[in-house]
């Protein structure tokens, strides 16, 4: 098994585990961690893509690396935004749940 | 090659960004003034781009830094993107003008919600323009993320717990969507070494890699567009946001990711046999149109009803895939689907703004207590009624034009099955519009807490008039939105 195939399999496993966590865990913080796991898997796949670098004719294609860095920045910003929302939610209501039934009484609502 | 006037595309993206930076630096009342001052600038830029595209009959291209793809990144305005830019330049300023009261900056200071609102509104504008103009799939990923990051804070701007939960749910769905899209992008890059839409469209082949990438990217975009069954985040998010924000979110933001789905299937993959996946997207769209309408019928609050109606109307958009991809009648399907995008953007923005006027005036938006409200707020109910006309698809309205084109496409391509959701959804839309209007036009006396602001009512009415005027779009307009669309694979006739 070559290193690229191994890295690819690890990437796929990370994406799979993360996706499972994202769907099955009810708590937003766990969902966020799961999202970061998926992100790591995707960035790993990007890394292998860089190694192929076939089309551009380079020995090692630098473009995917630039994309990974951008992707990491975006994922970091997204995580920060999500954590800020979770903290505000906890501060405002004392509970952190995404279940809409916890927030609206039937036939009621703001605005 | 950068065409003459290509620099306009850069200005179209950067003008709102400049506005954001200035708003940050100046703070206070400046944010509001800058956003409103951007309105004419943005409209002139978008109009000029559209004029250039129409005049030359070819897409307007700008290569950033003078580097041609695949090494560089291009911005590209074709008929479809120029049209969407003009729509954005009309709806965002309308929402801004409407929001002046609610997000007025207090005298001598600044409030967090006001500053956030004005800055995020400009950010949405910049991100949408980038989504419409981007020609590189990774660049478009960044644009899509900017759009999400600008839209999420607007949902929870008033800080109530339920709005924070709705925003968080929206964000998590959007994050799933973007990471799935990004994985598809990585695979495509690995396969072809370029992410430029035009170059990819020429090289693409029906390999398992391409289909996997397309499936991942589409799944991500569907989560962001809130297509059934990934729609559950949309109603609480759109219904809890302030009215001006809801109008932009429902009218424009969901169209951003839908536009990318169109780019993917009709610009990157048009050379491949896409009938089967297009039929699957159409089936999901048909379910959304029926299911969303039925849920809209059951809502007790007006804003939730309008939000569920967005779920249904998004369904119609996806009927565009099987109809526009068909060898016969493809052009009709494309015209009809695009008209639906435009008609829904204007009609829905107008209805959300009207719902906001109503909630301010009555202090609630419970439909059961609307008895006689039409006498107190005639202009607002006129707007709601006319917007409903377009949602139902009755003439004269953009919604009718859209459904008429789509039905003709069904007939031309022999795909009668899609007529079921088109007609059934229209019937159900008639039901929920009737539910809003019937009590309001009936007997009863409502207590008006605050008299509605005429300027806000007129903004909403103006938007709905555009939605109706779309019915009179000339034939050249439909030729215009086809400019720059690849014709390979028999997708268009």
Coordinates of C-alpha atoms in Angstrom, one line a residue:
Chain A
X1 CA 0.0 0.0 0.0
X2 CA 1.6 3.3 -1.1
X3 CA 1.5 6.3 1.3
X4 CA -0.9 8.1 -1.0
X5 CA -3.4 5.3 -0.9
X6 CA -3.0 5.1 2.9
X7 CA -3.5 8.8 3.3
X8 CA -6.6 8.6 1.0
X9 CA -8.1 5.9 3.1
X10 CA -7.4 7.8 6.3
X11 CA -9.1 10.9 4.7
X12 CA -12.1 8.8 3.8
X13 CA -12.3 7.3 7.3
X14 CA -12.2 10.8 8.8
X15 CA -14.9 12.1 6.5
X16 CA -17.0 9.1 7.3
X17 CA -16.6 9.3 11.1
X18 CA -17.2 13.0 11.0
X19 CA -20.3 12.7 8.9
X20 CA -21.7 10.1 11.3
X21 CA -21.0 12.3 14.3
X22 CA -22.5 15.3 12.5
X23 CA -25.8 13.5 11.9
X24 CA -26.1 11.4 15.0
X25 CA -24.9 13.6 17.9
X26 CA -27.7 16.0 19.1
X27 CA -25.4 18.4 20.9
X28 CA -24.2 21.4 18.8
X29 CA -20.7 21.4 20.2
X30 CA -20.3 17.7 19.3
X31 CA -21.7 18.5 15.8
X32 CA -19.1 21.2 15.4
X33 CA -16.3 18.9 16.4
X34 CA -17.6 16.3 14.0
X35 CA -17.6 19.0 11.2
X36 CA -14.0 19.7 12.0
X37 CA -13.2 16.0 11.6
X38 CA -14.8 16.0 8.2
X39 CA -12.8 19.1 7.4
X40 CA -9.5 17.4 8.3
X41 CA -10.4 14.4 6.1
X42 CA -11.2 16.7 3.1
X43 CA -7.9 18.6 3.6
X44 CA -6.0 15.3 3.7
X45 CA -7.6 14.4 0.3
X46 CA -6.5 17.7 -1.0
X47 CA -3.0 16.9 0.1
X48 CA -3.0 13.7 -2.0
X49 CA -4.4 15.6 -4.9
X50 CA -1.4 17.9 -4.7
X51 CA 0.9 14.9 -4.9
X52 CA -0.7 13.8 -8.1
X53 CA -0.2 17.2 -9.7
X54 CA -0.6 15.5 -13.0
X55 CA -2.3 18.0 -15.2
X56 CA -0.1 21.0 -14.5
X57 CA 3.0 19.1 -15.2
X58 CA 4.7 19.9 -11.9
X59 CA 6.5 17.3 -9.8
X60 CA 4.4 18.7 -6.9
X61 CA 1.4 20.9 -7.5
X62 CA 1.3 23.9 -5.2
X63 CA -2.2 25.0 -6.0
X64 CA -4.1 22.5 -3.8
X65 CA -1.9 23.6 -0.9
X66 CA -3.0 27.1 -1.3
X67 CA -6.6 25.8 -1.4
X68 CA -6.1 23.8 1.8
X69 CA -4.8 26.9 3.6
X70 CA -7.8 28.9 2.4
X71 CA -10.0 26.0 3.4
X72 CA -8.5 25.9 6.9
X73 CA -9.0 29.6 7.4
X74 CA -12.6 29.3 6.3
X75 CA -13.2 26.3 8.6
X76 CA -11.6 28.1 11.5
X77 CA -13.8 31.2 10.9
X78 CA -16.9 28.9 10.7
X79 CA -16.0 27.2 13.9
X80 CA -15.4 30.5 15.7
X81 CA -18.8 31.7 14.5
X82 CA -20.5 28.5 15.7
X83 CA -18.8 28.6 19.1
X84 CA -19.8 32.2 19.5
X85 CA -23.4 31.3 18.7
X86 CA -23.4 28.4 21.1
X87 CA -22.0 30.6 23.9
X88 CA -24.6 33.3 23.3
X89 CA -27.3 30.6 23.2
X90 CA -26.1 29.2 26.5
X91 CA -25.9 32.7 28.1
X92 CA -29.3 33.8 26.8
X93 CA -31.3 30.7 27.8
X94 CA -29.2 28.4 30.0
X95 CA -29.6 25.5 27.6
X96 CA -28.1 24.5 24.4
X97 CA -30.3 22.5 22.1
X98 CA -31.3 22.7 18.5
X99 CA -34.7 21.1 18.9
X100 CA -37.2 23.7 17.7
X101 CA -39.9 22.4 20.0
X102 CA -37.8 23.6 23.0
X103 CA -38.3 27.2 21.8
X104 CA -41.8 27.6 20.5
X105 CA -45.0 26.9 22.1
X106 CA -47.7 25.8 19.7
X107 CA -49.5 28.7 18.1
X108 CA -47.1 31.1 19.7
X109 CA -44.1 33.1 18.5
X110 CA -42.4 36.4 18.5
X111 CA -42.6 39.1 15.9
Chain B
X1 CA -8.5 37.7 -22.6
X2 CA -9.9 40.4 -20.5
X3 CA -12.6 42.1 -22.5
X4 CA -13.0 45.9 -22.5
X5 CA -15.1 46.9 -19.6
X6 CA -14.1 43.7 -17.7
X7 CA -12.9 45.8 -14.8
X8 CA -16.5 46.6 -14.0
X9 CA -16.9 43.0 -12.7
X10 CA -14.1 43.7 -10.1
X11 CA -15.8 47.0 -9.1
X12 CA -19.2 45.1 -8.8
X13 CA -17.6 42.8 -6.2
X14 CA -15.4 45.3 -4.5
X15 CA -17.8 48.3 -4.1
X16 CA -19.8 46.6 -1.3
X17 CA -16.5 45.4 0.3
X18 CA -15.2 49.0 0.3
X19 CA -18.5 50.0 1.9
X20 CA -17.9 47.4 4.7
X21 CA -14.4 48.7 5.4
X22 CA -15.6 52.3 5.5
X23 CA -18.6 51.3 7.7
X24 CA -16.2 49.7 10.1
X25 CA -13.8 52.6 10.1
X26 CA -16.4 55.3 10.5
X27 CA -18.8 53.4 12.7
X28 CA -22.0 54.9 14.0
X29 CA -24.4 56.4 11.6
X30 CA -22.0 56.0 8.7
X31 CA -22.8 52.3 8.1
X32 CA -26.5 53.1 7.3
X33 CA -25.6 56.1 5.1
X34 CA -22.9 54.1 3.2
X35 CA -25.3 51.2 2.6
X36 CA -27.9 53.5 1.2
X37 CA -25.4 55.4 -0.9
X38 CA -24.2 52.1 -2.4
X39 CA -27.6 51.4 -3.8
X40 CA -27.4 53.6 -6.9
X41 CA -23.7 52.7 -7.5
X42 CA -24.5 49.0 -7.4
X43 CA -27.5 49.4 -9.7
X44 CA -25.5 51.4 -12.2
X45 CA -22.7 48.9 -12.2
X46 CA -25.0 45.9 -12.6
X47 CA -27.0 47.6 -15.3
X48 CA -23.8 48.6 -17.2
X49 CA -22.5 45.0 -17.0
X50 CA -25.9 43.7 -18.3
X51 CA -25.8 46.3 -21.1
X52 CA -22.3 45.3 -22.1
X53 CA -23.2 41.6 -22.2
X54 CA -26.3 42.3 -24.2
X55 CA -24.5 44.6 -26.6
X56 CA -21.6 42.2 -27.3
X57 CA -23.8 39.1 -27.2
X58 CA -21.0 37.3 -25.4
X59 CA -19.9 36.9 -21.8
X60 CA -17.8 39.6 -20.2
X61 CA -14.6 38.2 -18.8
X62 CA -12.0 39.6 -16.4
X63 CA -8.8 37.7 -15.7
X64 CA -7.5 38.6 -12.3
X65 CA -3.9 39.8 -12.5
X66 CA -3.8 39.2 -16.2
X67 CA -3.3 35.5 -15.7
X68 CA -5.5 33.3 -17.8
X69 CA -7.0 30.1 -16.4
X70 CA -5.9 27.4 -15.5
X71 CA -3.1 29.4 -13.9
X72 CA -5.2 32.4 -12.9
X73 CA -8.8 33.0 -11.9
X74 CA -11.4 34.6 -14.1
X75 CA -14.5 36.6 -13.3
X76 CA -17.2 36.0 -15.9
X77 CA -20.5 37.7 -16.5
X78 CA -22.9 35.9 -18.8
X79 CA -26.6 36.7 -19.4
X80 CA -27.7 34.7 -16.3
X81 CA -25.2 36.3 -13.9
X82 CA -25.8 39.8 -15.2
X83 CA -29.6 39.3 -14.7
X84 CA -29.0 38.1 -11.1
X85 CA -26.7 41.0 -10.4
X86 CA -29.4 43.4 -11.4
X87 CA -32.0 41.6 -9.3
X88 CA -29.6 41.8 -6.3
X89 CA -29.0 45.4 -6.9
X90 CA -32.8 46.0 -6.7
X91 CA -33.7 43.8 -3.8
X92 CA -30.9 44.6 -1.4
X93 CA -31.4 48.4 -1.6
X94 CA -35.2 47.8 -1.2
X95 CA -34.5 45.9 2.0
X96 CA -32.1 48.5 3.2
X97 CA -34.5 51.3 2.5
X98 CA -37.2 49.4 4.4
X99 CA -35.0 48.7 7.4
X100 CA -34.1 52.4 8.0
X101 CA -36.6 52.6 10.9
X102 CA -35.8 49.4 12.7
X103 CA -32.1 49.7 12.4
X104 CA -31.7 53.4 12.8
X105 CA -28.5 54.3 14.6
X106 CA -29.3 56.0 17.9
X107 CA -28.4 59.7 18.1
X108 CA -24.8 60.2 19.1
X109 CA -23.9 56.5 19.5
X110 CA -24.1 53.2 17.8
X111 CA -26.0 50.0 18.6
X112 CA -24.6 46.6 17.9
X113 CA -27.7 45.3 16.0
X114 CA -27.8 48.3 13.7
X115 CA -24.1 48.1 12.9
X116 CA -24.3 44.4 12.3
X117 CA -27.3 44.7 10.1
X118 CA -25.8 47.3 7.8
X119 CA -22.5 45.6 7.5
X120 CA -23.9 42.1 6.9
X121 CA -26.3 43.5 4.3
X122 CA -23.3 44.9 2.3
X123 CA -21.5 41.6 2.9
X124 CA -24.4 39.6 1.4
X125 CA -24.3 41.9 -1.6
X126 CA -20.6 41.4 -2.2
X127 CA -20.8 37.7 -1.7
X128 CA -23.8 37.3 -4.0
X129 CA -22.0 39.3 -6.8
X130 CA -19.0 37.0 -6.4
X131 CA -21.2 33.9 -6.5
X132 CA -22.8 35.2 -9.8
X133 CA -19.5 36.2 -11.4
X134 CA -17.0 33.6 -10.1
X135 CA -15.7 31.2 -12.8
X136 CA -13.5 29.1 -10.6
X137 CA -15.1 26.4 -8.5
X138 CA -12.8 27.0 -5.5
X139 CA -13.3 30.7 -5.7
X140 CA -17.0 30.0 -5.7
X141 CA -16.6 27.9 -2.6
X142 CA -15.2 30.9 -0.8
X143 CA -18.0 33.1 -2.1
X144 CA -20.5 30.6 -0.8
X145 CA -18.9 30.7 2.6
X146 CA -18.9 34.5 2.7
X147 CA -22.6 34.4 1.8
X148 CA -23.3 32.0 4.7
X149 CA -21.2 34.0 7.2
X150 CA -23.0 37.1 6.2
X151 CA -26.5 35.5 6.3
X152 CA -26.2 33.7 9.7
X153 CA -25.8 36.8 11.9
X154 CA -28.8 38.4 10.2
X155 CA -31.0 35.5 11.4
X156 CA -30.1 36.0 15.1
X157 CA -29.6 39.8 15.1
X158 CA -32.1 40.4 17.9
X159 CA -30.5 37.8 20.2
X160 CA -33.6 35.9 21.3
X161 CA -32.7 32.3 22.2
X162 CA -35.0 30.8 19.5
X163 CA -33.3 33.0 16.8
X164 CA -29.9 31.9 18.1
X165 CA -30.9 28.3 17.9
X166 CA -32.3 28.8 14.4
X167 CA -29.1 30.5 13.3
X168 CA -27.0 27.7 14.7
X169 CA -29.0 25.1 12.9
X170 CA -28.7 27.1 9.7
X171 CA -24.9 27.3 10.2
X172 CA -24.5 23.6 10.8
X173 CA -26.5 22.7 7.7
X174 CA -24.5 25.2 5.7
X175 CA -21.2 23.9 7.0
X176 CA -22.1 20.4 6.0
X177 CA -23.0 21.8 2.6
X178 CA -19.8 23.6 2.1
X179 CA -17.5 20.8 3.2
X180 CA -19.3 18.3 0.9
X181 CA -19.0 20.8 -1.9
X182 CA -15.3 21.3 -1.1
X183 CA -14.7 17.5 -1.2
X184 CA -16.2 17.4 -4.7
X185 CA -14.0 20.3 -5.8
X186 CA -10.9 18.5 -4.5
X187 CA -11.8 15.4 -6.6
X188 CA -12.4 17.4 -9.7
X189 CA -9.0 19.2 -9.3
X190 CA -7.4 15.8 -8.8
X191 CA -8.9 14.6 -12.0
X192 CA -8.4 17.6 -14.3
X193 CA -5.9 20.0 -12.7
X194 CA -8.2 23.0 -13.3
X195 CA -11.3 24.4 -11.6
X196 CA -12.2 26.9 -14.3
X197 CA -15.8 26.3 -15.3
X198 CA -15.2 26.8 -19.0
X199 CA -12.1 24.7 -19.2
X200 CA -13.7 21.9 -17.1
X201 CA -16.8 22.0 -19.3
X202 CA -14.6 21.2 -22.3
X203 CA -12.6 18.4 -20.7
X204 CA -15.1 16.7 -18.6
X205 CA -15.9 13.0 -19.1
X206 CA -18.4 10.7 -17.5
X207 CA -15.9 8.9 -15.3
X208 CA -16.9 7.6 -11.8
X209 CA -14.7 10.4 -10.3
X210 CA -16.7 13.1 -12.0
X211 CA -20.0 11.6 -11.0
X212 CA -18.8 11.2 -7.4
X213 CA -17.6 14.8 -7.4
X214 CA -20.9 16.0 -8.9
X215 CA -22.9 14.1 -6.3
X216 CA -20.9 15.5 -3.4
X217 CA -21.1 19.1 -4.7
X218 CA -24.8 18.8 -5.5
X219 CA -25.6 17.3 -2.0
X220 CA -23.8 20.3 -0.4
X221 CA -25.6 22.8 -2.6
X222 CA -29.0 21.2 -1.9
X223 CA -28.4 21.6 1.9
X224 CA -27.6 25.3 1.4
X225 CA -30.5 25.8 -0.9
X226 CA -32.9 24.0 1.5
X227 CA -34.3 21.6 -1.1
X228 CA -36.6 19.0 0.5
X229 CA -35.7 16.9 2.5
X230 CA -32.8 19.2 3.7
X231 CA -35.2 22.1 4.2
X232 CA -35.8 21.9 7.9
X233 CA -33.4 24.7 8.8
X234 CA -35.1 27.2 6.6
X235 CA -38.5 28.0 8.1
X236 CA -37.3 28.9 11.7
X237 CA -34.3 30.8 10.3
X238 CA -36.3 32.9 7.8
X239 CA -39.3 33.3 10.0
X240 CA -37.4 34.6 13.0
X241 CA -35.1 37.0 11.2
X242 CA -36.2 40.7 11.0
X243 CA -38.4 41.3 8.0
X244 CA -35.8 43.1 6.0
X245 CA -33.3 40.3 6.5
X246 CA -35.9 37.6 5.7
X247 CA -36.6 39.3 2.4
X248 CA -33.0 39.1 1.4
X249 CA -32.5 35.6 2.8
X250 CA -35.6 34.1 1.1
X251 CA -35.4 36.2 -2.0
X252 CA -31.7 36.1 -2.8
X253 CA -29.5 34.1 -0.5
X254 CA -31.0 30.6 -1.3
X255 CA -30.8 31.6 -5.0
X256 CA -27.0 31.9 -4.6
X257 CA -26.4 28.2 -3.9
X258 CA -29.1 27.3 -6.5
X259 CA -27.2 29.3 -9.0
X260 CA -24.1 27.3 -8.3
X261 CA -26.1 24.1 -8.8
X262 CA -27.1 25.4 -12.3
X263 CA -23.5 26.3 -13.0
X264 CA -22.4 22.8 -12.1
X265 CA -25.0 20.9 -14.1
X266 CA -25.4 23.2 -17.1
X267 CA -22.0 24.7 -17.5
X268 CA -19.5 22.1 -16.1
X269 CA -21.4 18.9 -17.0
X270 CA -23.5 19.7 -20.1
X271 CA -21.6 17.3 -22.3
X272 CA -22.6 14.3 -20.2
X273 CA -25.8 12.3 -20.1
X274 CA -27.4 14.0 -17.1
X275 CA -31.0 12.9 -17.7
X276 CA -31.1 10.4 -14.7
X277 CA -29.6 12.7 -12.0
X278 CA -31.7 15.6 -13.4
X279 CA -34.8 13.5 -13.0
X280 CA -33.8 12.8 -9.4
X281 CA -33.4 16.5 -8.7
X282 CA -36.7 17.2 -10.4
X283 CA -38.4 14.5 -8.2
X284 CA -37.0 16.1 -5.0
X285 CA -38.2 19.5 -6.4
X286 CA -41.7 18.1 -7.1
X287 CA -41.9 16.7 -3.5
X288 CA -40.7 20.1 -2.1
X289 CA -43.4 21.9 -4.1
X290 CA -46.2 19.7 -2.8
X291 CA -44.9 19.1 0.7
X292 CA -43.8 22.7 1.4
X293 CA -47.2 24.0 0.2
X294 CA -49.1 21.6 2.5
X295 CA -47.0 22.6 5.5
X296 CA -47.6 26.3 4.6
X297 CA -51.3 25.6 4.7
X298 CA -51.0 24.5 8.3
X299 CA -49.0 27.4 9.8
X300 CA -50.6 29.7 12.3
X301 CA -48.2 32.6 11.9
X302 CA -47.8 34.6 8.7
X303 CA -44.0 34.7 8.6
X304 CA -43.8 30.9 9.0
X305 CA -46.4 30.5 6.3
X306 CA -44.3 32.7 3.9
X307 CA -41.2 30.8 4.9
X308 CA -42.7 27.4 4.1
X309 CA -43.9 28.8 0.9
X310 CA -40.2 29.5 0.1
X311 CA -39.6 25.7 0.6
X312 CA -42.3 25.0 -1.9
X313 CA -41.1 27.6 -4.4
X314 CA -37.5 26.3 -4.2
X315 CA -39.0 23.0 -5.4
X316 CA -40.2 24.6 -8.6
X317 CA -36.7 25.8 -9.3
X318 CA -35.4 22.3 -9.3
X319 CA -37.9 21.2 -12.0
X320 CA -35.7 23.2 -14.2
X321 CA -33.1 20.4 -14.2
X322 CA -35.1 17.7 -16.0
X323 CA -36.9 20.2 -18.2
X324 CA -33.9 22.3 -19.3
X325 CA -31.7 19.2 -19.7
X326 CA -34.2 17.6 -22.1
X327 CA -33.2 17.5 -25.8
X328 CA -36.6 18.9 -26.8
X329 CA -37.9 22.0 -25.2
X330 CA -34.7 22.5 -23.2
X331 CA -34.7 26.2 -24.0
X332 CA -38.3 26.6 -22.7
X333 CA -37.3 24.8 -19.5
X334 CA -34.4 27.1 -19.0
X335 CA -36.5 30.2 -19.6
X336 CA -39.2 29.0 -17.3
X337 CA -36.9 28.0 -14.5
X338 CA -35.0 31.3 -14.7
X339 CA -38.3 33.3 -14.7
X340 CA -39.3 31.4 -11.6
X341 CA -36.0 32.5 -9.9
X342 CA -36.8 36.1 -10.7
X343 CA -40.5 36.0 -9.9
X344 CA -40.0 34.3 -6.6
X345 CA -37.2 36.7 -5.6
X346 CA -39.3 39.8 -6.0
X347 CA -42.6 38.3 -4.9
X348 CA -41.2 36.7 -1.8
X349 CA -39.1 39.8 -0.8
X350 CA -42.3 41.9 -1.1
X351 CA -44.3 39.4 1.0
X352 CA -41.8 39.2 3.8
X353 CA -41.6 43.0 3.9
X354 CA -45.4 43.2 4.0
X355 CA -45.4 40.6 6.8
X356 CA -43.0 42.8 8.7
X357 CA -45.2 45.9 8.2
X358 CA -48.2 43.8 9.4
X359 CA -46.3 42.5 12.5
X360 CA -45.2 46.0 13.5
X361 CA -48.7 47.4 13.0
X362 CA -50.7 44.7 14.8
X363 CA -48.1 43.6 17.3
X364 CA -48.4 40.0 16.2
X365 CA -48.7 37.9 13.0
X366 CA -51.2 35.3 13.9
X367 CA -53.4 34.7 10.9
X368 CA -56.4 33.7 12.9
X369 CA -56.6 37.2 14.4
X370 CA -56.4 39.1 11.1
X371 CA -60.2 39.6 11.0
X372 CA -60.8 42.9 9.2
X373 CA -57.2 43.8 9.0
X374 CA -57.4 44.6 5.3
X375 CA -59.4 47.7 6.1
X376 CA -56.7 49.0 8.4
X377 CA -53.8 48.1 6.2
X378 CA -55.2 48.1 2.6
X379 CA -51.8 48.6 0.8
X380 CA -50.1 45.8 2.7
X381 CA -52.8 43.3 2.0
X382 CA -52.8 44.4 -1.7
X383 CA -49.1 43.6 -1.8
X384 CA -49.6 40.3 -0.1
X385 CA -52.4 39.4 -2.5
X386 CA -50.4 40.4 -5.6
X387 CA -47.4 38.5 -4.3
X388 CA -49.7 35.5 -3.8
X389 CA -50.9 35.9 -7.4
X390 CA -47.3 35.3 -8.6
X391 CA -46.8 32.4 -6.2
X392 CA -50.0 30.7 -7.4
X393 CA -49.0 31.4 -11.0
X394 CA -52.0 33.3 -12.1
X395 CA -51.7 35.9 -14.9
X396 CA -50.4 38.6 -15.2
X397 CA -47.4 37.7 -13.2
X398 CA -43.8 36.4 -13.4
X399 CA -45.0 33.3 -11.6
X400 CA -47.5 32.6 -14.4
X401 CA -44.9 33.2 -17.1
X402 CA -42.6 30.8 -15.4
X403 CA -45.2 28.0 -15.0
X404 CA -46.4 28.6 -18.6
X405 CA -42.9 28.1 -19.9
X406 CA -42.3 25.1 -17.7
X407 CA -45.6 23.5 -18.8
X408 CA -44.7 24.1 -22.4
X409 CA -41.4 22.4 -21.8
X410 CA -43.2 19.4 -20.2
X411 CA -45.3 19.1 -23.4
X412 CA -42.4 19.6 -25.8
X413 CA -40.2 17.0 -24.1
X414 CA -43.1 14.6 -23.3
X415 CA -42.3 14.7 -19.5
X416 CA -45.9 15.1 -18.4
X417 CA -45.1 13.9 -14.9
X418 CA -43.6 17.3 -14.0
X419 CA -46.9 19.0 -14.7
X420 CA -48.3 17.4 -11.6
X421 CA -46.2 19.4 -9.0
X422 CA -46.4 22.5 -11.2
X423 CA -50.2 22.5 -11.2
X424 CA -50.8 20.9 -7.9
X425 CA -48.4 23.3 -6.1
X426 CA -50.2 26.2 -7.7
X427 CA -53.5 25.0 -6.4
X428 CA -52.1 24.5 -2.9
X429 CA -50.5 28.0 -3.1
X430 CA -54.0 29.3 -3.9
X431 CA -55.1 27.7 -0.7
X432 CA -52.5 29.3 1.6
X433 CA -52.9 32.7 0.0
X434 CA -56.6 32.4 0.5
X435 CA -56.0 31.6 4.1
X436 CA -54.1 34.9 4.6
X437 CA -56.6 37.0 2.7
X438 CA -59.9 35.5 3.7
X439 CA -59.9 36.6 7.4
X440 CA -58.4 39.9 6.6
X441 CA -61.1 40.7 4.0
X442 CA -63.9 39.4 6.3
X443 CA -65.6 41.1 9.2
X444 CA -64.0 42.0 12.4
X445 CA -62.1 44.8 14.0
X446 CA -58.3 44.8 14.6
X447 CA -56.5 47.0 17.0
X448 CA -53.7 48.8 15.2
X449 CA -50.9 49.5 17.7
X450 CA -48.9 51.6 15.4
X451 CA -49.9 53.0 12.1
X452 CA -47.9 51.5 9.2
X453 CA -45.2 53.6 7.6
X454 CA -46.3 54.5 4.1
X455 CA -42.7 54.4 2.8
X456 CA -42.2 50.8 3.9
X457 CA -45.6 49.7 2.4
X458 CA -44.5 51.4 -0.9
X459 CA -41.2 49.6 -1.0
X460 CA -43.0 46.2 -0.7
X461 CA -45.5 47.3 -3.3
X462 CA -42.7 48.4 -5.7
X463 CA -41.1 44.9 -5.4
X464 CA -44.4 43.1 -6.1
X465 CA -45.1 45.3 -9.1
X466 CA -41.7 44.2 -10.6
X467 CA -42.8 40.6 -10.0
X468 CA -46.0 41.2 -12.0
X469 CA -44.2 43.2 -14.6
X470 CA -42.0 40.2 -15.4
X471 CA -45.0 38.8 -17.2
X472 CA -44.3 41.3 -19.9
X473 CA -40.7 40.3 -20.4
X474 CA -39.9 40.5 -24.1
X475 CA -38.5 37.6 -26.1
X476 CA -35.1 39.3 -26.3
X477 CA -34.8 38.9 -22.5
X478 CA -34.9 35.1 -22.8
X479 CA -32.3 35.3 -25.5
X480 CA -30.2 37.4 -23.1
X481 CA -30.3 34.9 -20.3
X482 CA -29.0 32.2 -22.7
X483 CA -25.9 34.2 -23.5
X484 CA -22.8 32.2 -22.5
X485 CA -24.7 29.0 -21.8
X486 CA -22.8 26.0 -23.4
X487 CA -24.9 24.2 -25.9
X488 CA -23.1 20.9 -25.9
X489 CA -25.0 17.6 -25.2
X490 CA -28.2 18.9 -26.7
X491 CA -29.1 20.6 -23.5
X492 CA -30.5 23.7 -25.3
X493 CA -32.2 24.1 -28.6

